[in-house]
Amino acid sequence: MKLAMEGEIYLEDIPEFWYMLSRIELELGMIDEAKESLMNVLILDPSRSEIITLLNTIDIVKNSLTMKNNFSYASLFKIFEGFSKGYEYFYSPVSVDLYGSTLIVLDSINSRLVFIKKDSYNAYKLPVEKPGSFKIDPMIHALYYSDTKEGTIRKFNLSEFKDEGVLTSGFSYPVVCDVDQAGRLLIHDIKTGKFYVISPFGKKLIEFSLEQKYGVSFVNGAVFRFEKIYVQDLSDRSYRIFDVLSGEETSKLPFPDIDSFPVTFDVDRHGGIISLWSDGKFRHIISSSEIKEIPIDFDTSGINYLRYYPPFLLCSDIKKHKVYEFLFDKEKPDYIVSIFSYKMNQNSITVDFLFETLFGGLRMTGISPFLYVYDSKGRVGFDYTEFQKESSIMVVENSEKFFSEMINTLKRGNKNYVILTDRTDGFDLTNIMIQSKLKDITYYLLTNNTTDIDETLLTLVHSTGGIVIKRDYMEDLKKYLSMASPLTSRVRYNYDFSIRKIRSISIQLNVGEHTYSDTVYYVGGLKIEGGSE
């Protein structure tokens, strides 16, 4: 208001300052005050879409922790051909994963990794004869793959694009099943029937066997999900669920009562099982009584492997030598976009932002097909890239003090990893969660026993993509996080300089039937919210 009276800004620009105030209040955890500021803007200008979007985002974040959110539809998004224009790019795609905007395929027959980005194919010949499977840890830019002939797990450096050799050995026929948020690998040794949890430094942490406990067991897949391991046991017709902290089975989910069997599966952030069955149908198994088919008009007969990387479901077809990218959309909004910094020079603006799942904190990259950028309500052309974001680690011994005071000291431009060594309860989950999203925080909770963890605290940890870790893993966790620099989205566009007019930057993503956006304002070359030097 003072700037308006002095002629520095126009009176009609006052709503932008109310919006700026609400963003600051959100970052300080003052949710009620932020909503009041936003309502003031609507009184002055009811047509502002960014205000309604931000109010909706607050409500979505609050409700996403408990709401059911089923898949609304699935559609084929893209096909990657192993053979194209007379050239063989890959022959036997045994597994597939995403690394930012790059799709990576393991071609087992030709012993190579194939990197696909913007329809450009690049191959890397692996120094082994029989690679069997792989998984990517995007936090430290590592790809782990199995050498089934030598019985080893090897590491490939994605940042430097080179094979770093054997990580761990001593297996008969290993399969790399998954990697969790603490960098631990889940390995299934098919010939011995044993499962192993391996640290990112090659140390065997947990070993268990279904055959030793339950007799002959035919397993065709296993994945991590937070503190749980899901094992697809065909002989028992169930998904066996194990506790990572103890290595013990805690529950199991029976297969649906149908005349078919699951070919491959993954688990979403809420513990729902996404599976492809021998009858050619995709199913979402939420509980033993809640099983939903995901209708899609597509021949799935050759699909041997799937990986859910929302909003995409990646499938490799070993018979047709193809990889499919399906778009799986949810009934309700499932993501959040947040601008955390921008930089200006004489003729361009660079905006750094993240797009992640509301629950589970899974960072989404490779989202340029859904992306729109606006400056002062006008759509602009842009260049999209991804960069490795700097990270910081904080070990917290007093959680109550952290949530009430110390959280406000964290630098917004960093990826912040917070290790909680004690527990607390009674705080406002909605306030802390929104603060944590804006400050890009992931929490890890140290404990040896999950049974007495406050449900609110556990939900907060999971919502940010963190997990519960045993206390004796703390030093390995700190070492692992010290190597982390997650990929983050960046756009750059040209602009016309103006010293007086308040202008906006908006990032918008249209995914399926839902629109996600975030907006910040600046005065000419002056940063007033969301900027960084």
PDB file of C-alpha atoms in Angstrom, residues 79-299:
ATOM      1  CA  ILE A  79       5.509 -46.520 -28.270  1.00  0.00           C
ATOM      2  CA  PHE A  80       9.277 -46.961 -28.467  1.00  0.00           C
ATOM      3  CA  GLU A  81      10.239 -49.355 -31.252  1.00  0.00           C
ATOM      4  CA  GLY A  82      13.154 -51.757 -30.891  1.00  0.00           C
ATOM      5  CA  PHE A  83      13.355 -51.914 -34.670  1.00  0.00           C
ATOM      6  CA  SER A  84      12.968 -48.710 -36.652  1.00  0.00           C
ATOM      7  CA  LYS A  85      13.922 -47.745 -40.203  1.00  0.00           C
ATOM      8  CA  GLY A  86      15.951 -50.901 -40.668  1.00  0.00           C
ATOM      9  CA  TYR A  87      18.042 -50.435 -37.496  1.00  0.00           C
ATOM     10  CA  GLU A  88      17.921 -52.555 -34.368  1.00  0.00           C
ATOM     11  CA  TYR A  89      17.972 -50.291 -31.297  1.00  0.00           C
ATOM     12  CA  PHE A  90      17.070 -53.029 -28.825  1.00  0.00           C
ATOM     13  CA  TYR A  91      15.941 -56.644 -29.196  1.00  0.00           C
ATOM     14  CA  SER A  92      14.899 -58.022 -25.810  1.00  0.00           C
ATOM     15  CA  PRO A  93      13.761 -55.287 -23.415  1.00  0.00           C
ATOM     16  CA  VAL A  94      13.799 -57.240 -20.146  1.00  0.00           C
ATOM     17  CA  SER A  95      13.332 -54.131 -17.977  1.00  0.00           C
ATOM     18  CA  VAL A  96      12.827 -50.393 -18.352  1.00  0.00           C
ATOM     19  CA  ASP A  97      12.994 -47.301 -16.134  1.00  0.00           C
ATOM     20  CA  LEU A  98      12.933 -43.492 -16.280  1.00  0.00           C
ATOM     21  CA  TYR A  99      15.790 -41.158 -15.406  1.00  0.00           C
ATOM     22  CA  GLY A 100      14.446 -37.636 -15.741  1.00  0.00           C
ATOM     23  CA  SER A 101      13.425 -37.209 -19.374  1.00  0.00           C
ATOM     24  CA  THR A 102      15.468 -40.228 -20.433  1.00  0.00           C
ATOM     25  CA  LEU A 103      13.930 -43.654 -20.907  1.00  0.00           C
ATOM     26  CA  ILE A 104      16.449 -46.452 -20.280  1.00  0.00           C
ATOM     27  CA  VAL A 105      15.988 -49.968 -21.641  1.00  0.00           C
ATOM     28  CA  LEU A 106      18.055 -53.042 -20.785  1.00  0.00           C
ATOM     29  CA  ASP A 107      18.650 -55.087 -23.939  1.00  0.00           C
ATOM     30  CA  SER A 108      19.653 -58.434 -22.462  1.00  0.00           C
ATOM     31  CA  ILE A 109      20.414 -60.304 -25.705  1.00  0.00           C
ATOM     32  CA  ASN A 110      22.809 -57.611 -26.927  1.00  0.00           C
ATOM     33  CA  SER A 111      24.152 -56.850 -23.400  1.00  0.00           C
ATOM     34  CA  ARG A 112      23.586 -53.127 -23.583  1.00  0.00           C
ATOM     35  CA  LEU A 113      21.739 -50.206 -22.091  1.00  0.00           C
ATOM     36  CA  VAL A 114      19.733 -48.084 -24.526  1.00  0.00           C
ATOM     37  CA  PHE A 115      19.116 -44.429 -23.608  1.00  0.00           C
ATOM     38  CA  ILE A 116      16.146 -42.793 -25.358  1.00  0.00           C
ATOM     39  CA  LYS A 117      15.537 -39.040 -25.155  1.00  0.00           C
ATOM     40  CA  LYS A 118      13.418 -37.029 -27.594  1.00  0.00           C
ATOM     41  CA  ASP A 119      13.450 -39.958 -30.049  1.00  0.00           C
ATOM     42  CA  SER A 120      17.252 -40.058 -29.970  1.00  0.00           C
ATOM     43  CA  TYR A 121      18.692 -43.520 -29.223  1.00  0.00           C
ATOM     44  CA  ASN A 122      22.128 -44.057 -27.663  1.00  0.00           C
ATOM     45  CA  ALA A 123      23.525 -47.457 -26.685  1.00  0.00           C
ATOM     46  CA  TYR A 124      26.131 -48.418 -24.091  1.00  0.00           C
ATOM     47  CA  LYS A 125      27.724 -51.862 -24.368  1.00  0.00           C
ATOM     48  CA  LEU A 126      27.890 -53.476 -20.936  1.00  0.00           C
ATOM     49  CA  PRO A 127      31.020 -55.417 -19.902  1.00  0.00           C
ATOM     50  CA  VAL A 128      29.024 -58.566 -19.046  1.00  0.00           C
ATOM     51  CA  GLU A 129      27.510 -61.432 -21.039  1.00  0.00           C
ATOM     52  CA  LYS A 130      24.133 -61.866 -19.365  1.00  0.00           C
ATOM     53  CA  PRO A 131      22.657 -58.733 -17.748  1.00  0.00           C
ATOM     54  CA  GLY A 132      19.318 -59.705 -16.252  1.00  0.00           C
ATOM     55  CA  SER A 133      17.658 -56.674 -14.679  1.00  0.00           C
ATOM     56  CA  PHE A 134      18.276 -53.124 -13.491  1.00  0.00           C
ATOM     57  CA  LYS A 135      16.940 -50.350 -11.290  1.00  0.00           C
ATOM     58  CA  ILE A 136      17.741 -46.640 -11.100  1.00  0.00           C
ATOM     59  CA  ASP A 137      18.372 -44.602  -7.968  1.00  0.00           C
ATOM     60  CA  PRO A 138      17.753 -41.052  -9.272  1.00  0.00           C
ATOM     61  CA  MET A 139      18.816 -39.453  -5.970  1.00  0.00           C
ATOM     62  CA  ILE A 140      22.469 -40.379  -6.493  1.00  0.00           C
ATOM     63  CA  HIS A 141      22.283 -40.919 -10.294  1.00  0.00           C
ATOM     64  CA  ALA A 142      23.139 -44.607 -10.074  1.00  0.00           C
ATOM     65  CA  LEU A 143      21.906 -47.547 -12.135  1.00  0.00           C
ATOM     66  CA  TYR A 144      22.281 -51.017 -10.622  1.00  0.00           C
ATOM     67  CA  TYR A 145      22.145 -54.094 -12.851  1.00  0.00           C
ATOM     68  CA  SER A 146      22.687 -57.813 -12.390  1.00  0.00           C
ATOM     69  CA  ASP A 147      25.292 -60.003 -14.063  1.00  0.00           C
ATOM     70  CA  THR A 148      23.481 -63.345 -13.926  1.00  0.00           C
ATOM     71  CA  LYS A 149      26.453 -65.335 -15.233  1.00  0.00           C
ATOM     72  CA  GLU A 150      28.909 -64.122 -12.576  1.00  0.00           C
ATOM     73  CA  GLY A 151      26.289 -63.720  -9.825  1.00  0.00           C
ATOM     74  CA  THR A 152      27.111 -60.076  -9.150  1.00  0.00           C
ATOM     75  CA  ILE A 153      25.395 -56.683  -8.898  1.00  0.00           C
ATOM     76  CA  ARG A 154      27.150 -53.886 -10.775  1.00  0.00           C
ATOM     77  CA  LYS A 155      26.830 -50.102 -10.613  1.00  0.00           C
ATOM     78  CA  PHE A 156      26.594 -47.693 -13.553  1.00  0.00           C
ATOM     79  CA  ASN A 157      27.228 -43.971 -12.980  1.00  0.00           C
ATOM     80  CA  LEU A 158      24.576 -42.000 -14.883  1.00  0.00           C
ATOM     81  CA  SER A 159      26.217 -38.618 -14.250  1.00  0.00           C
ATOM     82  CA  GLU A 160      29.551 -39.676 -15.712  1.00  0.00           C
ATOM     83  CA  PHE A 161      28.067 -42.283 -18.058  1.00  0.00           C
ATOM     84  CA  LYS A 162      30.393 -45.115 -17.095  1.00  0.00           C
ATOM     85  CA  ASP A 163      30.336 -48.581 -15.541  1.00  0.00           C
ATOM     86  CA  GLU A 164      31.862 -48.548 -12.054  1.00  0.00           C
ATOM     87  CA  GLY A 165      32.176 -52.313 -11.636  1.00  0.00           C
ATOM     88  CA  VAL A 166      30.923 -54.795  -9.039  1.00  0.00           C
ATOM     89  CA  LEU A 167      29.001 -53.472  -6.031  1.00  0.00           C
ATOM     90  CA  THR A 168      28.388 -56.842  -4.374  1.00  0.00           C
ATOM     91  CA  SER A 169      28.748 -60.514  -5.290  1.00  0.00           C
ATOM     92  CA  GLY A 170      28.092 -64.058  -4.071  1.00  0.00           C
ATOM     93  CA  PHE A 171      24.716 -64.712  -5.752  1.00  0.00           C
ATOM     94  CA  SER A 172      23.645 -67.581  -7.993  1.00  0.00           C
ATOM     95  CA  TYR A 173      21.192 -65.837 -10.355  1.00  0.00           C
ATOM     96  CA  PRO A 174      20.409 -62.347  -8.979  1.00  0.00           C
ATOM     97  CA  VAL A 175      17.577 -60.015  -9.981  1.00  0.00           C
ATOM     98  CA  VAL A 176      17.610 -56.349  -8.987  1.00  0.00           C
ATOM     99  CA  CYS A 177      14.016 -55.833  -7.843  1.00  0.00           C
ATOM    100  CA  ASP A 178      13.970 -52.283  -6.467  1.00  0.00           C
ATOM    101  CA  VAL A 179      15.755 -49.395  -4.731  1.00  0.00           C
ATOM    102  CA  ASP A 180      14.231 -47.540  -1.767  1.00  0.00           C
ATOM    103  CA  GLN A 181      14.460 -43.937  -0.509  1.00  0.00           C
ATOM    104  CA  ALA A 182      17.509 -44.759   1.605  1.00  0.00           C
ATOM    105  CA  GLY A 183      19.431 -46.160  -1.365  1.00  0.00           C
ATOM    106  CA  ARG A 184      19.023 -49.804  -0.307  1.00  0.00           C
ATOM    107  CA  LEU A 185      18.673 -52.454  -2.999  1.00  0.00           C
ATOM    108  CA  LEU A 186      16.208 -55.336  -2.964  1.00  0.00           C
ATOM    109  CA  ILE A 187      17.800 -58.412  -4.563  1.00  0.00           C
ATOM    110  CA  HIS A 188      16.133 -61.748  -5.325  1.00  0.00           C
ATOM    111  CA  ASP A 189      18.488 -64.662  -5.921  1.00  0.00           C
ATOM    112  CA  ILE A 190      16.261 -66.872  -8.055  1.00  0.00           C
ATOM    113  CA  LYS A 191      18.243 -70.126  -7.805  1.00  0.00           C
ATOM    114  CA  THR A 192      18.444 -70.059  -3.990  1.00  0.00           C
ATOM    115  CA  GLY A 193      15.055 -68.376  -3.450  1.00  0.00           C
ATOM    116  CA  LYS A 194      16.598 -65.878  -1.052  1.00  0.00           C
ATOM    117  CA  PHE A 195      15.909 -62.142  -0.785  1.00  0.00           C
ATOM    118  CA  TYR A 196      18.517 -59.624   0.292  1.00  0.00           C
ATOM    119  CA  VAL A 197      18.433 -55.971   1.275  1.00  0.00           C
ATOM    120  CA  ILE A 198      21.779 -54.419   0.322  1.00  0.00           C
ATOM    121  CA  SER A 199      23.133 -51.018   1.339  1.00  0.00           C
ATOM    122  CA  PRO A 200      24.224 -48.607  -1.456  1.00  0.00           C
ATOM    123  CA  PHE A 201      27.788 -49.478  -0.393  1.00  0.00           C
ATOM    124  CA  GLY A 202      27.385 -53.227  -0.979  1.00  0.00           C
ATOM    125  CA  LYS A 203      26.751 -54.428   2.593  1.00  0.00           C
ATOM    126  CA  LYS A 204      24.138 -57.164   3.111  1.00  0.00           C
ATOM    127  CA  LEU A 205      21.658 -55.872   5.703  1.00  0.00           C
ATOM    128  CA  ILE A 206      18.775 -58.381   5.626  1.00  0.00           C
ATOM    129  CA  GLU A 207      18.411 -61.909   4.285  1.00  0.00           C
ATOM    130  CA  PHE A 208      15.232 -63.996   4.204  1.00  0.00           C
ATOM    131  CA  SER A 209      13.784 -66.901   2.244  1.00  0.00           C
ATOM    132  CA  LEU A 210      10.168 -67.785   1.516  1.00  0.00           C
ATOM    133  CA  GLU A 211      11.105 -71.401   0.820  1.00  0.00           C
ATOM    134  CA  GLN A 212      12.690 -71.862   4.244  1.00  0.00           C
ATOM    135  CA  LYS A 213       9.526 -70.575   5.929  1.00  0.00           C
ATOM    136  CA  TYR A 214       6.753 -71.771   3.648  1.00  0.00           C
ATOM    137  CA  GLY A 215       8.184 -74.598   1.550  1.00  0.00           C
ATOM    138  CA  VAL A 216       8.349 -74.448  -2.242  1.00  0.00           C
ATOM    139  CA  SER A 217       7.508 -70.933  -3.372  1.00  0.00           C
ATOM    140  CA  PHE A 218       7.283 -69.563  -6.912  1.00  0.00           C
ATOM    141  CA  VAL A 219       7.957 -65.810  -6.898  1.00  0.00           C
ATOM    142  CA  ASN A 220       7.845 -63.568  -9.948  1.00  0.00           C
ATOM    143  CA  GLY A 221       8.467 -60.109  -8.543  1.00  0.00           C
ATOM    144  CA  ALA A 222       9.133 -57.978  -5.458  1.00  0.00           C
ATOM    145  CA  VAL A 223       9.181 -54.234  -4.723  1.00  0.00           C
ATOM    146  CA  PHE A 224       9.864 -51.806  -1.890  1.00  0.00           C
ATOM    147  CA  ARG A 225       7.205 -49.427  -0.653  1.00  0.00           C
ATOM    148  CA  PHE A 226       8.250 -47.324   2.329  1.00  0.00           C
ATOM    149  CA  GLU A 227       9.078 -49.781   5.171  1.00  0.00           C
ATOM    150  CA  LYS A 228       7.495 -52.747   3.369  1.00  0.00           C
ATOM    151  CA  ILE A 229       8.557 -55.339   0.841  1.00  0.00           C
ATOM    152  CA  TYR A 230       5.805 -56.724  -1.407  1.00  0.00           C
ATOM    153  CA  VAL A 231       6.485 -60.178  -2.845  1.00  0.00           C
ATOM    154  CA  GLN A 232       4.287 -61.672  -5.576  1.00  0.00           C
ATOM    155  CA  ASP A 233       3.997 -65.355  -4.582  1.00  0.00           C
ATOM    156  CA  LEU A 234       2.269 -67.395  -7.290  1.00  0.00           C
ATOM    157  CA  SER A 235       2.363 -70.667  -5.333  1.00  0.00           C
ATOM    158  CA  ASP A 236       0.441 -69.121  -2.418  1.00  0.00           C
ATOM    159  CA  ARG A 237      -1.644 -66.892  -4.746  1.00  0.00           C
ATOM    160  CA  SER A 238      -0.946 -63.893  -2.566  1.00  0.00           C
ATOM    161  CA  TYR A 239       1.164 -60.791  -2.121  1.00  0.00           C
ATOM    162  CA  ARG A 240       3.318 -61.402   0.941  1.00  0.00           C
ATOM    163  CA  ILE A 241       4.231 -58.230   2.809  1.00  0.00           C
ATOM    164  CA  PHE A 242       7.432 -58.038   4.861  1.00  0.00           C
ATOM    165  CA  ASP A 243       8.697 -55.407   7.308  1.00  0.00           C
ATOM    166  CA  VAL A 244      12.059 -54.024   6.152  1.00  0.00           C
ATOM    167  CA  LEU A 245      13.092 -53.190   9.721  1.00  0.00           C
ATOM    168  CA  SER A 246      12.675 -56.749  10.986  1.00  0.00           C
ATOM    169  CA  GLY A 247      12.685 -58.857   7.815  1.00  0.00           C
ATOM    170  CA  GLU A 248       9.559 -60.624   9.087  1.00  0.00           C
ATOM    171  CA  GLU A 249       6.287 -61.169   7.217  1.00  0.00           C
ATOM    172  CA  THR A 250       3.572 -58.941   8.690  1.00  0.00           C
ATOM    173  CA  SER A 251       0.587 -59.620   6.428  1.00  0.00           C
ATOM    174  CA  LYS A 252      -0.482 -60.881   3.044  1.00  0.00           C
ATOM    175  CA  LEU A 253      -3.043 -59.909   0.439  1.00  0.00           C
ATOM    176  CA  PRO A 254      -4.748 -62.795  -1.435  1.00  0.00           C
ATOM    177  CA  PHE A 255      -4.965 -62.692  -5.221  1.00  0.00           C
ATOM    178  CA  PRO A 256      -8.408 -61.930  -6.682  1.00  0.00           C
ATOM    179  CA  ASP A 257     -10.585 -65.006  -7.180  1.00  0.00           C
ATOM    180  CA  ILE A 258     -10.199 -65.143 -10.954  1.00  0.00           C
ATOM    181  CA  ASP A 259      -8.950 -67.772 -13.425  1.00  0.00           C
ATOM    182  CA  SER A 260      -5.675 -66.056 -14.296  1.00  0.00           C
ATOM    183  CA  PHE A 261      -2.376 -65.159 -12.659  1.00  0.00           C
ATOM    184  CA  PRO A 262      -0.342 -61.933 -12.371  1.00  0.00           C
ATOM    185  CA  VAL A 263       2.463 -61.478 -14.892  1.00  0.00           C
ATOM    186  CA  THR A 264       4.113 -58.411 -13.382  1.00  0.00           C
ATOM    187  CA  PHE A 265       3.285 -55.732 -10.808  1.00  0.00           C
ATOM    188  CA  ASP A 266       4.260 -52.547  -8.982  1.00  0.00           C
ATOM    189  CA  VAL A 267       2.908 -50.754  -5.886  1.00  0.00           C
ATOM    190  CA  ASP A 268       1.672 -47.163  -5.757  1.00  0.00           C
ATOM    191  CA  ARG A 269       2.416 -44.652  -2.967  1.00  0.00           C
ATOM    192  CA  HIS A 270      -0.698 -45.661  -1.000  1.00  0.00           C
ATOM    193  CA  GLY A 271       0.098 -49.377  -1.080  1.00  0.00           C
ATOM    194  CA  GLY A 272      -2.258 -50.203  -3.945  1.00  0.00           C
ATOM    195  CA  ILE A 273      -0.997 -52.953  -6.252  1.00  0.00           C
ATOM    196  CA  ILE A 274      -0.958 -52.265  -9.994  1.00  0.00           C
ATOM    197  CA  SER A 275      -0.692 -55.538 -11.878  1.00  0.00           C
ATOM    198  CA  LEU A 276      -1.001 -57.058 -15.328  1.00  0.00           C
ATOM    199  CA  TRP A 277      -2.705 -60.461 -15.465  1.00  0.00           C
ATOM    200  CA  SER A 278      -2.502 -63.368 -17.880  1.00  0.00           C
ATOM    201  CA  ASP A 279      -6.006 -62.537 -19.132  1.00  0.00           C
ATOM    202  CA  GLY A 280      -4.523 -59.292 -20.521  1.00  0.00           C
ATOM    203  CA  LYS A 281      -6.134 -56.955 -17.994  1.00  0.00           C
ATOM    204  CA  PHE A 282      -4.587 -54.338 -15.734  1.00  0.00           C
ATOM    205  CA  ARG A 283      -5.943 -54.391 -12.170  1.00  0.00           C
ATOM    206  CA  HIS A 284      -5.599 -52.064  -9.194  1.00  0.00           C
ATOM    207  CA  ILE A 285      -5.763 -54.097  -5.973  1.00  0.00           C
ATOM    208  CA  ILE A 286      -6.399 -51.755  -3.070  1.00  0.00           C
ATOM    209  CA  SER A 287      -7.523 -54.424  -0.580  1.00  0.00           C
ATOM    210  CA  SER A 288      -8.882 -57.969  -0.661  1.00  0.00           C
ATOM    211  CA  SER A 289     -12.379 -56.544  -1.105  1.00  0.00           C
ATOM    212  CA  GLU A 290     -11.543 -53.616  -3.398  1.00  0.00           C
ATOM    213  CA  ILE A 291     -10.215 -54.723  -6.786  1.00  0.00           C
ATOM    214  CA  LYS A 292     -10.719 -52.517  -9.825  1.00  0.00           C
ATOM    215  CA  GLU A 293      -9.975 -53.224 -13.468  1.00  0.00           C
ATOM    216  CA  ILE A 294      -8.150 -50.466 -15.344  1.00  0.00           C
ATOM    217  CA  PRO A 295      -9.752 -50.622 -18.799  1.00  0.00           C
ATOM    218  CA  ILE A 296      -7.487 -50.152 -21.790  1.00  0.00           C
ATOM    219  CA  ASP A 297      -8.000 -51.206 -25.399  1.00  0.00           C
ATOM    220  CA  PHE A 298      -4.569 -52.656 -26.112  1.00  0.00           C
ATOM    221  CA  ASP A 299      -2.907 -56.008 -26.833  1.00  0.00           C
TER     222      ASP A 299
END
